[in-house]
mmCIF file of C-alpha atoms and ligand atoms in Angstrom:
data_model
loop_
_atom_site.group_PDB
_atom_site.id
_atom_site.type_symbol
_atom_site.label_atom_id
_atom_site.label_comp_id
_atom_site.label_asym_id
_atom_site.label_seq_id
_atom_site.Cartn_x
_atom_site.Cartn_y
_atom_site.Cartn_z
ATOM 1 C CA MET Z 1063 10.674 -13.725 -42.142
ATOM 2 C CA SER Z 1064 13.125 -16.035 -40.378
ATOM 3 C CA THR Z 1065 16.568 -17.201 -41.455
ATOM 4 C CA GLY Z 1066 16.047 -20.596 -39.859
ATOM 5 C CA HIS Z 1067 19.639 -20.167 -38.651
ATOM 6 C CA ASN Z 1068 20.681 -20.369 -35.076
ATOM 7 C CA VAL Z 1069 20.211 -16.685 -34.292
ATOM 8 C CA PRO Z 1070 20.698 -15.682 -30.649
ATOM 9 C CA GLU Z 1071 17.790 -15.211 -28.259
ATOM 10 C CA ALA Z 1072 17.961 -12.723 -25.389
ATOM 11 C CA ARG Z 1073 19.693 -14.900 -22.790
ATOM 12 C CA GLU Z 1074 17.618 -16.763 -20.216
ATOM 13 C CA GLU Z 1075 19.755 -15.854 -17.219
ATOM 14 C CA CYS Z 1076 19.126 -12.151 -17.638
ATOM 15 C CA ARG Z 1077 15.377 -12.709 -17.518
ATOM 16 C CA ALA Z 1078 15.209 -13.832 -13.920
ATOM 17 C CA PRO Z 1079 14.140 -11.004 -11.602
ATOM 18 C CA SER Z 1080 14.521 -11.675 -7.949
ATOM 19 C CA PRO Z 1081 10.981 -11.639 -6.523
ATOM 20 C CA ASP Z 1082 12.204 -10.571 -3.094
ATOM 21 C CA SER Z 1083 13.566 -7.290 -4.468
ATOM 22 C CA LEU Z 1084 10.422 -5.138 -4.429
ATOM 23 C CA LEU Z 1085 11.817 -2.886 -1.716
ATOM 24 C CA PRO Z 1086 13.932 -0.021 -3.051
ATOM 25 C CA MET Z 1087 17.276 0.327 -1.342
ATOM 26 C CA PRO Z 1088 18.572 3.822 -0.598
ATOM 27 C CA VAL Z 1089 21.649 4.666 -2.677
ATOM 28 C CA PRO Z 1090 23.687 7.892 -2.633
ATOM 29 C CA VAL Z 1091 24.146 9.961 -5.768
ATOM 30 C CA THR Z 1092 27.858 10.401 -6.330
ATOM 31 C CA ARG Z 1093 27.881 12.364 -9.583
ATOM 32 C CA VAL Z 1094 25.480 14.239 -11.850
ATOM 33 C CA ARG Z 1095 26.394 15.240 -15.388
ATOM 34 C CA ARG Z 1096 24.103 17.385 -17.500
ATOM 35 C CA GLU Z 1097 23.943 15.931 -21.013
ATOM 36 C CA THR Z 1098 21.409 18.306 -22.620
ATOM 37 C CA ALA Z 1099 18.803 20.827 -21.427
ATOM 38 C CA ASP Z 1100 16.464 18.076 -20.210
ATOM 39 C CA VAL Z 1101 18.731 15.023 -19.856
ATOM 40 C CA ALA Z 1102 21.127 14.206 -17.025
ATOM 41 C CA THR Z 1103 23.363 11.242 -16.313
ATOM 42 C CA ILE Z 1104 23.492 10.279 -12.654
ATOM 43 C CA GLU Z 1105 25.934 7.958 -10.977
ATOM 44 C CA LEU Z 1106 24.955 6.032 -7.857
ATOM 45 C CA THR Z 1107 27.396 4.225 -5.625
ATOM 46 C CA PRO Z 1108 25.748 1.420 -3.672
ATOM 47 C CA ALA Z 1109 27.328 -0.048 -0.564
ATOM 48 C CA SER Z 1110 27.627 -3.491 -2.143
ATOM 49 C CA ALA Z 1111 28.616 -4.793 -5.563
ATOM 50 C CA PHE Z 1112 26.107 -4.431 -8.394
ATOM 51 C CA ALA Z 1113 26.203 -6.389 -11.651
ATOM 52 C CA PHE Z 1114 24.041 -6.114 -14.747
ATOM 53 C CA VAL Z 1115 24.043 -7.079 -18.385
ATOM 54 C CA PRO Z 1116 23.533 -4.583 -21.262
ATOM 55 C CA GLY Z 1117 19.837 -3.921 -21.867
ATOM 56 C CA GLN Z 1118 18.653 -4.274 -18.273
ATOM 57 C CA PHE Z 1119 16.967 -1.551 -16.227
ATOM 58 C CA ASN Z 1120 16.480 -0.494 -12.628
ATOM 59 C CA MET Z 1121 13.407 0.910 -10.921
ATOM 60 C CA LEU Z 1122 14.387 4.305 -9.449
ATOM 61 C CA TYR Z 1123 12.276 5.617 -6.597
ATOM 62 C CA MET Z 1124 12.025 9.299 -5.667
ATOM 63 C CA PHE Z 1125 10.784 9.274 -2.090
ATOM 64 C CA GLY Z 1126 7.247 10.630 -1.878
ATOM 65 C CA LEU Z 1127 6.894 11.004 -5.661
ATOM 66 C CA GLY Z 1128 7.011 7.614 -7.329
ATOM 67 C CA GLU Z 1129 9.040 5.057 -9.182
ATOM 68 C CA VAL Z 1130 10.163 4.843 -12.827
ATOM 69 C CA ALA Z 1131 11.979 2.311 -14.995
ATOM 70 C CA ILE Z 1132 15.371 3.585 -16.166
ATOM 71 C CA SER Z 1133 17.909 1.652 -18.250
ATOM 72 C CA LEU Z 1134 21.416 1.030 -17.078
ATOM 73 C CA SER Z 1135 23.650 3.137 -19.304
ATOM 74 C CA GLY Z 1136 27.091 2.578 -17.777
ATOM 75 C CA ASP Z 1137 29.918 0.145 -18.419
ATOM 76 C CA PRO Z 1138 28.942 -3.382 -17.318
ATOM 77 C CA ALA Z 1139 32.617 -4.068 -16.597
ATOM 78 C CA GLY Z 1140 33.158 -0.834 -14.706
ATOM 79 C CA ASP Z 1141 33.590 -0.362 -10.985
ATOM 80 C CA HIS Z 1142 30.410 -0.768 -8.999
ATOM 81 C CA ARG Z 1143 29.008 2.665 -9.817
ATOM 82 C CA ILE Z 1144 25.509 2.499 -11.315
ATOM 83 C CA VAL Z 1145 24.898 4.880 -14.218
ATOM 84 C CA HIS Z 1146 21.523 6.086 -15.503
ATOM 85 C CA THR Z 1147 20.697 8.688 -18.157
ATOM 86 C CA VAL Z 1148 17.314 10.291 -17.576
ATOM 87 C CA ARG Z 1149 15.141 12.656 -19.601
ATOM 88 C CA ALA Z 1150 12.776 14.891 -17.623
ATOM 89 C CA VAL Z 1151 9.314 14.152 -19.031
ATOM 90 C CA GLY Z 1152 7.143 14.093 -15.886
ATOM 91 C CA ALA Z 1153 7.199 14.511 -12.133
ATOM 92 C CA VAL Z 1154 9.492 11.619 -11.233
ATOM 93 C CA SER Z 1155 11.963 11.844 -14.088
ATOM 94 C CA GLN Z 1156 12.183 15.613 -13.646
ATOM 95 C CA ALA Z 1157 12.990 15.171 -9.954
ATOM 96 C CA ILE Z 1158 15.694 12.634 -10.835
ATOM 97 C CA THR Z 1159 17.375 15.044 -13.248
ATOM 98 C CA ARG Z 1160 17.453 17.644 -10.434
ATOM 99 C CA LEU Z 1161 19.284 15.378 -8.003
ATOM 100 C CA ARG Z 1162 22.637 16.544 -6.680
ATOM 101 C CA ARG Z 1163 25.689 14.834 -5.317
ATOM 102 C CA ASN Z 1164 25.048 13.234 -1.887
ATOM 103 C CA ASP Z 1165 21.261 13.146 -2.390
ATOM 104 C CA VAL Z 1166 19.744 9.714 -1.841
ATOM 105 C CA ILE Z 1167 17.456 7.830 -4.231
ATOM 106 C CA GLY Z 1168 15.693 4.471 -3.915
ATOM 107 C CA MET Z 1169 16.704 1.747 -6.332
ATOM 108 C CA ARG Z 1170 15.757 -1.841 -7.057
ATOM 109 C CA GLY Z 1171 16.925 -4.098 -9.861
ATOM 110 C CA PRO Z 1172 18.428 -4.974 -12.231
ATOM 111 C CA TYR Z 1173 15.508 -6.337 -14.207
ATOM 112 C CA GLY Z 1174 14.790 -7.510 -17.700
ATOM 113 C CA SER Z 1175 16.324 -9.274 -20.656
ATOM 114 C CA CYS Z 1176 19.526 -8.241 -22.363
ATOM 115 C CA TRP Z 1177 20.944 -7.429 -25.759
ATOM 116 C CA PRO Z 1178 22.551 -10.512 -27.374
ATOM 117 C CA VAL Z 1179 26.101 -9.192 -26.967
ATOM 118 C CA ALA Z 1180 27.844 -12.421 -25.992
ATOM 119 C CA GLU Z 1181 25.782 -14.454 -28.446
ATOM 120 C CA SER Z 1182 26.729 -12.111 -31.313
ATOM 121 C CA GLU Z 1183 30.436 -12.849 -31.067
ATOM 122 C CA GLY Z 1184 31.713 -13.682 -34.543
ATOM 123 C CA SER Z 1185 29.020 -11.535 -36.191
ATOM 124 C CA ASP Z 1186 28.979 -7.984 -37.475
ATOM 125 C CA ILE Z 1187 26.964 -5.609 -35.324
ATOM 126 C CA VAL Z 1188 24.903 -2.606 -36.313
ATOM 127 C CA ILE Z 1189 23.547 -0.455 -33.507
ATOM 128 C CA VAL Z 1190 20.721 1.927 -34.426
ATOM 129 C CA ALA Z 1191 19.812 4.443 -31.721
ATOM 130 C CA GLY Z 1192 17.428 7.370 -31.710
ATOM 131 C CA GLY Z 1193 17.496 10.044 -28.996
ATOM 132 C CA LEU Z 1194 17.594 8.566 -25.519
ATOM 133 C CA GLY Z 1195 17.703 5.102 -27.123
ATOM 134 C CA LEU Z 1196 21.482 5.435 -27.060
ATOM 135 C CA ALA Z 1197 21.423 5.070 -23.250
ATOM 136 C CA PRO Z 1198 20.428 1.362 -23.080
ATOM 137 C CA LEU Z 1199 22.760 0.624 -26.011
ATOM 138 C CA ARG Z 1200 25.814 2.323 -24.517
ATOM 139 C CA PRO Z 1201 26.650 -0.730 -22.349
ATOM 140 C CA VAL Z 1202 26.664 -2.806 -25.570
ATOM 141 C CA ILE Z 1203 29.201 -0.420 -27.114
ATOM 142 C CA TYR Z 1204 31.426 -0.608 -24.003
ATOM 143 C CA ARG Z 1205 31.289 -4.408 -23.997
ATOM 144 C CA VAL Z 1206 31.904 -4.805 -27.741
ATOM 145 C CA LEU Z 1207 34.784 -2.308 -27.798
ATOM 146 C CA ALA Z 1208 36.366 -4.013 -24.775
ATOM 147 C CA HIS Z 1209 36.382 -7.286 -26.739
ATOM 148 C CA ARG Z 1210 36.672 -5.797 -30.200
ATOM 149 C CA GLU Z 1211 38.541 -8.764 -31.688
ATOM 150 C CA ARG Z 1212 35.545 -11.036 -31.080
ATOM 151 C CA TYR Z 1213 33.301 -9.171 -33.532
ATOM 152 C CA GLY Z 1214 33.313 -8.389 -37.227
ATOM 153 C CA ARG Z 1215 32.409 -4.953 -38.551
ATOM 154 C CA VAL Z 1216 30.792 -2.709 -35.923
ATOM 155 C CA ALA Z 1217 28.656 0.289 -36.884
ATOM 156 C CA VAL Z 1218 26.817 2.717 -34.597
ATOM 157 C CA LEU Z 1219 24.129 4.865 -36.228
ATOM 158 C CA TYR Z 1220 22.821 7.527 -33.879
ATOM 159 C CA GLY Z 1221 20.214 10.210 -34.437
ATOM 160 C CA ALA Z 1222 19.306 13.177 -32.248
ATOM 161 C CA ARG Z 1223 16.697 15.890 -32.781
ATOM 162 C CA GLY Z 1224 19.368 18.587 -33.055
ATOM 163 C CA PRO Z 1225 23.054 19.156 -32.256
ATOM 164 C CA ALA Z 1226 22.169 20.345 -28.737
ATOM 165 C CA GLU Z 1227 20.386 17.054 -28.047
ATOM 166 C CA ILE Z 1228 23.359 14.796 -28.808
ATOM 167 C CA LEU Z 1229 24.181 12.583 -25.802
ATOM 168 C CA TYR Z 1230 27.641 11.457 -24.665
ATOM 169 C CA ARG Z 1231 29.393 13.874 -27.042
ATOM 170 C CA ARG Z 1232 32.916 13.331 -25.776
ATOM 171 C CA GLU Z 1233 32.572 9.562 -25.890
ATOM 172 C CA LEU Z 1234 31.137 9.636 -29.396
ATOM 173 C CA GLU Z 1235 34.136 11.714 -30.459
ATOM 174 C CA ALA Z 1236 36.545 9.277 -28.813
ATOM 175 C CA TRP Z 1237 34.857 6.274 -30.439
ATOM 176 C CA ARG Z 1238 34.875 8.061 -33.774
ATOM 177 C CA ARG Z 1239 38.661 8.426 -33.548
ATOM 178 C CA ARG Z 1240 39.022 4.639 -33.339
ATOM 179 C CA LEU Z 1241 39.571 2.947 -36.686
ATOM 180 C CA ASP Z 1242 37.722 -0.228 -35.751
ATOM 181 C CA VAL Z 1243 34.201 1.138 -35.289
ATOM 182 C CA ASP Z 1244 32.058 3.253 -37.628
ATOM 183 C CA ILE Z 1245 30.217 5.974 -35.740
ATOM 184 C CA THR Z 1246 27.684 7.987 -37.739
ATOM 185 C CA VAL Z 1247 25.672 10.757 -36.108
ATOM 186 C CA THR Z 1248 22.765 12.550 -37.729
ATOM 187 C CA VAL Z 1249 20.360 15.236 -36.525
ATOM 188 C CA ASP Z 1250 16.782 15.899 -37.616
ATOM 189 C CA HIS Z 1251 17.319 19.660 -37.876
ATOM 190 C CA ALA Z 1252 20.363 21.911 -37.644
ATOM 191 C CA ALA Z 1253 21.514 25.467 -38.240
ATOM 192 C CA ALA Z 1254 23.792 26.282 -41.167
ATOM 193 C CA ASP Z 1255 26.943 25.928 -39.036
ATOM 194 C CA TRP Z 1256 26.332 22.182 -38.439
ATOM 195 C CA ARG Z 1257 28.761 20.250 -40.633
ATOM 196 C CA GLY Z 1258 27.416 16.760 -39.966
ATOM 197 C CA ASN Z 1259 24.568 14.657 -41.365
ATOM 198 C CA VAL Z 1260 21.014 15.974 -41.379
ATOM 199 C CA GLY Z 1261 18.113 13.544 -41.589
ATOM 200 C CA VAL Z 1262 16.473 10.807 -39.563
ATOM 201 C CA VAL Z 1263 18.545 7.882 -38.371
ATOM 202 C CA PRO Z 1264 16.807 5.161 -40.475
ATOM 203 C CA ALA Z 1265 17.989 7.099 -43.559
ATOM 204 C CA LEU Z 1266 21.577 6.138 -42.631
ATOM 205 C CA ILE Z 1267 20.830 2.426 -43.029
ATOM 206 C CA PRO Z 1268 20.807 2.295 -46.867
ATOM 207 C CA ARG Z 1269 24.318 3.806 -46.958
ATOM 208 C CA THR Z 1270 25.860 1.637 -44.241
ATOM 209 C CA PRO Z 1271 27.841 -1.431 -45.351
ATOM 210 C CA ILE Z 1272 25.751 -4.381 -44.108
ATOM 211 C CA ASP Z 1273 26.095 -8.087 -44.865
ATOM 212 C CA PRO Z 1274 22.575 -9.314 -44.022
ATOM 213 C CA ASP Z 1275 23.680 -12.896 -43.363
ATOM 214 C CA HIS Z 1276 26.396 -11.961 -40.877
ATOM 215 C CA VAL Z 1277 25.004 -9.032 -38.945
ATOM 216 C CA ILE Z 1278 22.970 -8.648 -35.764
ATOM 217 C CA ALA Z 1279 21.058 -5.349 -35.488
ATOM 218 C CA MET Z 1280 20.178 -3.771 -32.135
ATOM 219 C CA VAL Z 1281 17.639 -0.962 -32.351
ATOM 220 C CA CYS Z 1282 16.357 1.415 -29.655
ATOM 221 C CA GLY Z 1283 14.506 4.704 -29.777
ATOM 222 C CA PRO Z 1284 11.004 6.093 -30.213
ATOM 223 C CA GLU Z 1285 8.693 3.441 -31.676
ATOM 224 C CA ILE Z 1286 8.140 5.351 -34.908
ATOM 225 C CA MET Z 1287 11.901 5.517 -35.429
ATOM 226 C CA MET Z 1288 12.263 1.793 -34.659
ATOM 227 C CA ARG Z 1289 9.520 0.986 -37.171
ATOM 228 C CA PHE Z 1290 11.311 2.863 -39.972
ATOM 229 C CA ALA Z 1291 14.670 1.421 -38.947
ATOM 230 C CA ILE Z 1292 13.305 -2.129 -39.053
ATOM 231 C CA ASP Z 1293 11.792 -1.492 -42.503
ATOM 232 C CA ALA Z 1294 15.132 -0.171 -43.731
ATOM 233 C CA LEU Z 1295 17.021 -3.148 -42.266
ATOM 234 C CA GLN Z 1296 14.573 -5.542 -43.932
ATOM 235 C CA GLN Z 1297 15.119 -3.744 -47.215
ATOM 236 C CA ARG Z 1298 18.822 -4.438 -46.758
ATOM 237 C CA GLY Z 1299 17.927 -8.134 -46.549
ATOM 238 C CA LEU Z 1300 18.010 -8.697 -42.783
ATOM 239 C CA ALA Z 1301 15.685 -11.401 -41.513
ATOM 240 C CA LEU Z 1302 13.544 -10.385 -38.529
ATOM 241 C CA ASP Z 1303 15.361 -12.817 -36.240
ATOM 242 C CA ARG Z 1304 18.558 -10.816 -36.743
ATOM 243 C CA ILE Z 1305 16.940 -7.655 -35.383
ATOM 244 C CA PHE Z 1306 16.607 -6.917 -31.645
ATOM 245 C CA VAL Z 1307 14.611 -4.048 -30.178
ATOM 246 C CA SER Z 1308 14.074 -2.634 -26.697
ATOM 247 C CA MET Z 1309 10.459 -1.796 -25.831
ATOM 248 C CA GLU Z 1310 9.054 0.691 -23.318
ATOM 249 C CA ARG Z 1311 5.744 0.260 -21.545
ATOM 250 C CA ASN Z 1312 4.425 1.702 -18.272
ATOM 251 C CA MET Z 1313 5.821 -0.263 -15.371
ATOM 252 C CA LYS Z 1314 4.765 -0.731 -11.779
ATOM 253 C CA CYS Z 1315 6.055 -3.947 -10.212
ATOM 254 C CA ALA Z 1316 8.777 -4.776 -12.805
ATOM 255 C CA ILE Z 1317 8.668 -8.446 -11.784
ATOM 256 C CA GLY Z 1318 5.799 -9.808 -13.862
ATOM 257 C CA LEU Z 1319 3.016 -9.515 -11.275
ATOM 258 C CA CYS Z 1320 0.828 -6.469 -11.981
ATOM 259 C CA GLY Z 1321 0.273 -6.642 -15.746
ATOM 260 C CA HIS Z 1322 0.854 -2.901 -16.316
ATOM 261 C CA CYS Z 1323 3.508 -3.536 -18.953
ATOM 262 C CA GLN Z 1324 1.541 -6.066 -20.976
ATOM 263 C CA PHE Z 1325 2.621 -6.200 -24.591
ATOM 264 C CA GLY Z 1326 0.664 -8.732 -26.668
ATOM 265 C CA PRO Z 1327 0.976 -11.991 -24.731
ATOM 266 C CA THR Z 1328 4.200 -10.833 -23.058
ATOM 267 C CA PHE Z 1329 5.127 -8.555 -20.177
ATOM 268 C CA VAL Z 1330 7.871 -6.090 -21.060
ATOM 269 C CA CYS Z 1331 9.389 -6.252 -17.558
ATOM 270 C CA ARG Z 1332 9.557 -10.037 -17.462
ATOM 271 C CA ASP Z 1333 10.031 -11.049 -21.114
ATOM 272 C CA GLY Z 1334 11.748 -7.840 -22.308
ATOM 273 C CA PRO Z 1335 12.599 -5.043 -22.578
ATOM 274 C CA VAL Z 1336 14.899 -6.513 -25.253
ATOM 275 C CA PHE Z 1337 13.058 -8.740 -27.718
ATOM 276 C CA ARG Z 1338 14.135 -10.536 -30.843
ATOM 277 C CA PHE Z 1339 11.914 -8.784 -33.337
ATOM 278 C CA ASP Z 1340 10.369 -11.845 -34.992
ATOM 279 C CA ARG Z 1341 8.929 -12.757 -31.559
ATOM 280 C CA ILE Z 1342 6.967 -9.515 -31.213
ATOM 281 C CA ALA Z 1343 6.379 -8.313 -34.771
ATOM 282 C CA PRO Z 1344 2.600 -9.043 -34.649
ATOM 283 C CA PHE Z 1345 2.077 -6.760 -31.609
ATOM 284 C CA PHE Z 1346 4.525 -4.028 -32.505
ATOM 285 C CA ASN Z 1347 1.899 -1.569 -33.722
ATOM 286 C CA ILE Z 1348 -0.329 -1.965 -30.658
ATOM 287 C CA ARG Z 1349 0.374 0.729 -28.052
ATOM 288 C CA GLU Z 1350 -1.679 -0.700 -25.145
ATOM 289 C CA ILE Z 1351 -4.101 -3.613 -24.893
HETATM 290 C C1 FAD R 677 12.459 -0.667 -19.701
HETATM 291 C C2 FAD R 677 12.419 0.831 -19.690
HETATM 292 C C3 FAD R 677 13.592 1.553 -19.730
HETATM 293 C C4 FAD R 677 13.575 2.942 -19.700
HETATM 294 N N1 FAD R 677 14.768 3.608 -19.717
HETATM 295 C C5 FAD R 677 14.769 4.945 -19.620
HETATM 296 C C6 FAD R 677 15.989 5.656 -19.555
HETATM 297 O O1 FAD R 677 17.094 5.083 -19.609
HETATM 298 N N2 FAD R 677 15.926 6.996 -19.423
HETATM 299 C C7 FAD R 677 14.727 7.679 -19.367
HETATM 300 O O2 FAD R 677 14.738 8.903 -19.226
HETATM 301 N N3 FAD R 677 13.560 7.037 -19.454
HETATM 302 C C8 FAD R 677 13.554 5.688 -19.567
HETATM 303 N N4 FAD R 677 12.363 5.026 -19.608
HETATM 304 C C9 FAD R 677 11.111 5.813 -19.621
HETATM 305 C C10 FAD R 677 10.754 6.239 -18.208
HETATM 306 O O3 FAD R 677 10.409 5.112 -17.431
HETATM 307 C C11 FAD R 677 9.577 7.211 -18.291
HETATM 308 O O4 FAD R 677 9.998 8.369 -18.969
HETATM 309 C C12 FAD R 677 9.133 7.576 -16.921
HETATM 310 O O5 FAD R 677 8.374 6.514 -16.422
HETATM 311 C C13 FAD R 677 8.303 8.819 -16.914
HETATM 312 O O6 FAD R 677 7.819 8.969 -15.593
HETATM 313 P P1 FAD R 677 7.430 10.396 -15.020
HETATM 314 O O7 FAD R 677 6.674 10.145 -13.753
HETATM 315 O O8 FAD R 677 8.604 11.272 -14.958
HETATM 316 O O9 FAD R 677 6.477 10.964 -16.116
HETATM 317 P P2 FAD R 677 4.917 10.675 -16.292
HETATM 318 O O10 FAD R 677 4.154 11.545 -15.354
HETATM 319 O O11 FAD R 677 4.660 9.195 -16.245
HETATM 320 O O12 FAD R 677 4.747 11.178 -17.765
HETATM 321 C C14 FAD R 677 4.698 12.584 -18.019
HETATM 322 C C15 FAD R 677 4.415 12.804 -19.474
HETATM 323 O O13 FAD R 677 5.515 12.311 -20.257
HETATM 324 C C16 FAD R 677 5.076 11.321 -21.166
HETATM 325 N N5 FAD R 677 6.080 10.284 -21.195
HETATM 326 C C17 FAD R 677 6.185 9.236 -20.332
HETATM 327 N N6 FAD R 677 7.209 8.477 -20.677
HETATM 328 C C18 FAD R 677 7.775 9.067 -21.753
HETATM 329 C C19 FAD R 677 8.872 8.748 -22.591
HETATM 330 N N7 FAD R 677 9.596 7.649 -22.402
HETATM 331 N N8 FAD R 677 9.173 9.585 -23.623
HETATM 332 C C20 FAD R 677 8.437 10.680 -23.860
HETATM 333 N N9 FAD R 677 7.373 11.035 -23.114
HETATM 334 C C21 FAD R 677 7.044 10.224 -22.086
HETATM 335 C C22 FAD R 677 3.774 10.808 -20.619
HETATM 336 O O14 FAD R 677 2.941 10.317 -21.668
HETATM 337 C C23 FAD R 677 3.198 12.042 -19.983
HETATM 338 O O15 FAD R 677 2.553 12.863 -20.920
HETATM 339 C C24 FAD R 677 12.347 3.628 -19.654
HETATM 340 C C25 FAD R 677 11.145 2.911 -19.628
HETATM 341 C C26 FAD R 677 11.174 1.538 -19.648
HETATM 342 C C27 FAD R 677 9.889 0.776 -19.622
HETATM 343 S S1 FES R 678 5.391 -3.971 -14.504
HETATM 344 FE FE1 FES R 678 4.114 -5.349 -13.402
HETATM 345 S S2 FES R 678 3.965 -7.015 -14.789
HETATM 346 FE FE2 FES R 678 5.432 -5.742 -15.732
#
C-alpha cells in the first residue's frame, strides 16, 4: 500500500561508503558503561573528527578474533566520541563487551543508509524499538529532541524482555520528564513489584495517538517484533511508505562487494540497513537467500 504522497526516502548521501576504508583504524576505548548483564555501551575517541547520521553503523574489529557490524548509538551532534551499544552473543561481541578503558579496537565506517530524520521535519514521529533496537534509534531521539520545534507529536514506544534488560534507563527517565515527547516502556515479563506496562511493544501501538496521514514510523528490533509492529501500524492506517525499518544481516565487507548481506535484490550494507518498508516488503519474510 502506498500513499502516493511525497514520503521521504533514506537519503542518498548517507548511502555512499568510501571504498578505500576497508582497513580498520585503531581507536582507544575511553569509557565503558554496563547497561545490562550482557550489554555494554563503549565510547571510542578517535584522533580525528568523526561524523555520522542516525541509522549508520561501523565495523568493529577485535584484533585476532574478527569483525562485526555495530550501529552508532550516540548523539550525532555530540563531540567526536563514537558510541556503540553491544550485546554479547558470540565471540566477537562478547570480547567487545569486555573491553576496558584504554584498550584499543579496530574500527571502520560509518556505513549504510539513515533514518529519515531531516526529511520527517513537519511530521509526527513514532519510534518503535524492541530490545537492542533502541540503540540505532537513539541518535534519532537526540536529533529530534535537539530540534523539537521542527516536528509534530513525538512518541517513543520501547519494549524490553524484563526490567533488568531496559537500556539507557537514566536517559529514558529524563526524556519521560519532558512534556513534549511521549515515552512508553513495556516489558515482556516482570515480577509483582514492577509498576509499568507488561506486554510486547507492538501492543502499545493501538493505544498510541497516531494520525496516519501525518506520521513517519521508525521501527527496529527483532524481526518478529518488527513484523507485528508493522501489522499494528497498518491497522492504524499507516501506508507502508510511512514505515521505515532497520535490517540486520551477516556482514563481511560492508561496502557492497562480497554479497554476504544480500536481502532480496538488495545488499543491507549498501542499500540499508534502513529501508522504507514498501521497498522491501516482498522479501521481509526471507531470512537468507
Ligand atoms: C547493520 C547492523 C547493525 C548492528 N548493530 C548492532 C548493535 O548496535 N549492537 C549489537 O550488539 N549488535 C548489532 N548488530 C548485530 C551484530 O553484528 C552481531 O550480533 C554480531 O555480528 C555477532 O557477532 P559475534 O561474532 O559476536 O557472534 P557470532 O559468532 O556471529 O554469533 C554467535 C551466536 O549468536 C547469534 N547471533 C548473531 N547475531 C545475533 C543477533 N543480532 N541477535 C541475537 N543472536 C545473534 C548467532 O546466530 C550465533 O548463534 C548489528 C548488525 C547489523 C547487520
Ligand atoms: S557485507 Fe559484503 S556486500 Fe554487504
